[in-house]
CSV table of C-alpha atoms in Angstrom, one decimal:
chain,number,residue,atom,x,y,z
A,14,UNK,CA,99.3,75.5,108.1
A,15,UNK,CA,95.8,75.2,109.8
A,16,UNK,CA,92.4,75.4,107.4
A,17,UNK,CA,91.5,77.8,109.7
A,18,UNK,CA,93.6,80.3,108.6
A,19,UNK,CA,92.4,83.3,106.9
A,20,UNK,CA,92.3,83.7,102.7
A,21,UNK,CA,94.9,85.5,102.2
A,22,UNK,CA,93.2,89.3,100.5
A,23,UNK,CA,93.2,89.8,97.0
A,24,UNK,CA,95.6,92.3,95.2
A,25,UNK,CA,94.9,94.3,92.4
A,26,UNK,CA,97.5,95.1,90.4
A,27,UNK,CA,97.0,95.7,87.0
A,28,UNK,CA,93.4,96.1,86.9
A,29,UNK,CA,91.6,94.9,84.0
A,30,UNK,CA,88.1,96.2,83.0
A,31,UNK,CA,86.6,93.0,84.3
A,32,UNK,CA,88.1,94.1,87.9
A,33,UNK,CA,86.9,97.7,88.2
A,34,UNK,CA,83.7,95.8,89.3
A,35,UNK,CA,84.8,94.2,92.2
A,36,UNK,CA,87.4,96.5,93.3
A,37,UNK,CA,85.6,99.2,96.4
A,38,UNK,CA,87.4,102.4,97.1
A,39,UNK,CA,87.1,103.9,100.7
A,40,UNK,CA,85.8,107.2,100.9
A,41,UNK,CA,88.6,109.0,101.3
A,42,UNK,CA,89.8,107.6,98.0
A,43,UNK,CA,86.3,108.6,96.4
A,44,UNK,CA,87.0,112.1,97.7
A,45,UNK,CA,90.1,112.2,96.4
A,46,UNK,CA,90.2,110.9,92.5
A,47,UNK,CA,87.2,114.0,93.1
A,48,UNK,CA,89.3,116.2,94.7
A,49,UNK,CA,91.5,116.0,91.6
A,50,UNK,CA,88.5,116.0,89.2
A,51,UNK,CA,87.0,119.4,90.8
A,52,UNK,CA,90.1,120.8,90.0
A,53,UNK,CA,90.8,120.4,86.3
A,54,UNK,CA,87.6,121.1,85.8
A,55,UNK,CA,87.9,124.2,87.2
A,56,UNK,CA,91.1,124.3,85.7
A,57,UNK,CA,90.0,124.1,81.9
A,58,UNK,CA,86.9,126.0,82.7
A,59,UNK,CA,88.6,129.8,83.9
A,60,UNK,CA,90.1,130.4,80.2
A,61,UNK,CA,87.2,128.8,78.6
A,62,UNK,CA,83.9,129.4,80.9
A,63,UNK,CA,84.4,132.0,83.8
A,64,UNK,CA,87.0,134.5,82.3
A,65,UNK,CA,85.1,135.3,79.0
A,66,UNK,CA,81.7,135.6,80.8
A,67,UNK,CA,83.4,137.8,83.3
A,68,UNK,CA,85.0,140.0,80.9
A,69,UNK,CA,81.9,140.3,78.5
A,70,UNK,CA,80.0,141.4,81.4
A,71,UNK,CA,82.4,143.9,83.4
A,72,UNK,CA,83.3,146.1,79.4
A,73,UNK,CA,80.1,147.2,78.8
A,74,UNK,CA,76.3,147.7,80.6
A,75,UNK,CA,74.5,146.0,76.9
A,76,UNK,CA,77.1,142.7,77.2
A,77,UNK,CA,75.9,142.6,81.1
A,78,UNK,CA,72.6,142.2,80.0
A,79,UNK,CA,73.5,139.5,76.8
A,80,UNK,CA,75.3,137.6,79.8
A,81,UNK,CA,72.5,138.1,82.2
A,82,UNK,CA,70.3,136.7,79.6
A,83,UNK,CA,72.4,134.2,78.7
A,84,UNK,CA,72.7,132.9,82.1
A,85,UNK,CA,69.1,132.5,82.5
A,86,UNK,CA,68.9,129.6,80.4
A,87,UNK,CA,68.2,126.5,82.7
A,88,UNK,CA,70.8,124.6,80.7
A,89,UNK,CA,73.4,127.6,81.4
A,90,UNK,CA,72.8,127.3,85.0
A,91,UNK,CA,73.3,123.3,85.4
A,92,UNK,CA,76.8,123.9,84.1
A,93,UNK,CA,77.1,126.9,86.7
A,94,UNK,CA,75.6,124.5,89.4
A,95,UNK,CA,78.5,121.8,88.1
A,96,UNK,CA,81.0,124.7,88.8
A,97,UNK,CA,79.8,126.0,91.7
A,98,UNK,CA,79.7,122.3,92.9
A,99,UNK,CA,83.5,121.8,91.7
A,100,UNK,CA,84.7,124.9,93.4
A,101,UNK,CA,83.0,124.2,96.8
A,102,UNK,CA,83.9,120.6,96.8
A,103,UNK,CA,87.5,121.7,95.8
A,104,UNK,CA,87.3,123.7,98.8
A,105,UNK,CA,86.3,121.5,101.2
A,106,UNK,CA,88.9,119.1,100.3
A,107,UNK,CA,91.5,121.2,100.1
A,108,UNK,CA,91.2,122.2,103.7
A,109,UNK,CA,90.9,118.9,104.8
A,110,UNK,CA,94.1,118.2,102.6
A,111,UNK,CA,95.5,120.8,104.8
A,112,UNK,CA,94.7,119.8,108.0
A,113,UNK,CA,96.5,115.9,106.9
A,114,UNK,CA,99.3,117.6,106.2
A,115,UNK,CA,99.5,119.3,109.5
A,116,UNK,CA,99.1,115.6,110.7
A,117,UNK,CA,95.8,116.5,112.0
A,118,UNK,CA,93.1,113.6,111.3
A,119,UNK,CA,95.3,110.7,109.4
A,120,UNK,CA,94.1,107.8,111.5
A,121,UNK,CA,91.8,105.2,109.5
A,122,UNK,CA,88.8,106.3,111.5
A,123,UNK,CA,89.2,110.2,111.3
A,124,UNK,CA,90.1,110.2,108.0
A,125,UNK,CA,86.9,108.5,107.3
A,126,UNK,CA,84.6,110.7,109.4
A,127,UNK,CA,86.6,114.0,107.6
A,128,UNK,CA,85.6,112.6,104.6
A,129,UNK,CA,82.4,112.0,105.1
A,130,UNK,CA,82.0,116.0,106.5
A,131,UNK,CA,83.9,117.3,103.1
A,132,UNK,CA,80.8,115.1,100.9
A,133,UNK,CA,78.0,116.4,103.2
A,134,UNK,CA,79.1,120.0,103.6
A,135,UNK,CA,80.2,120.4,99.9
A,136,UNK,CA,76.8,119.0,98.8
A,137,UNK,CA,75.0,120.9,101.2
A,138,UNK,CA,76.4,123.9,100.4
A,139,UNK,CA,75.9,123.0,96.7
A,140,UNK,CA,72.0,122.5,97.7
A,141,UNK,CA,71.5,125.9,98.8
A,142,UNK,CA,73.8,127.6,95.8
A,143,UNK,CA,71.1,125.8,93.4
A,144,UNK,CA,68.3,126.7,95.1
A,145,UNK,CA,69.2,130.2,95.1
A,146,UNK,CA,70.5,129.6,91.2
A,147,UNK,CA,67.0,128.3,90.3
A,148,UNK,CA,65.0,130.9,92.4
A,149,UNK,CA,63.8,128.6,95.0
A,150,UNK,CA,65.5,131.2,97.9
């Protein structure tokens, strides 16, 4: 063998603590461990969160207004901006989950670019959700 030949890349299996640090996910991976996190937390947050805010306000016009006041506190509406921000990002990657499994988009570089849009369009969209939340719009 020449000394000219490449190091050969390090593999990470196993990975220990110490290794998280040095070890860089491509963005599609980023969207994807996110992809799954968007969706249990929407997951544990419809029993917990969104169904018993919706069915306090829908029984009665008094619990509309203990819910309307309740969601006016700025605290109240960070965790609605985290939901709002799971369910759009869930969204955005679902579709583009779709269109991969349609085979549309699974080469290295078009993978990276659809990536790239579901980040930019989910955050976006989350940008004008909280400016609206907060009373900006």
């Amino acid at each position: 063998m020449s000394d000219t030949a490449a190091k050969p890349r390090p593999q990470f299996r196993n990975i220990g603590i110490a290794q998280l640090a040095s070890y860089r996910l491509p963005l599609a991976g980023k969207l994807s461990i996110l992809h799954r996190v968007s969706g249990a937390l929407l997951f544990l947050c419809l029993p917990l969160v969104i169904l018993p805010l919706f069915a306090a306000s829908v029984a009665a016009p008094q619990t509309f207004a203990a819910v309307a006041a309740y969601a006016g506190n700025p605290i109240v509406k960070l965790v609605f901006l985290v939901l709002i921000w799971g369910y759009l990002h869930h969204f955005c990657a679902g579709i583009r989950y779709l269109l991969l499994d349609l085979h549309i988009g699974i080469d290295k570089l078009s993978a990276k670019k659809s990536a790239g849009a579901v980040f930019g369009v989910s955050l976006a969209l989350t940008l004008v959700f909280a400016l609206k939340l907060f009373g900006v719009l």
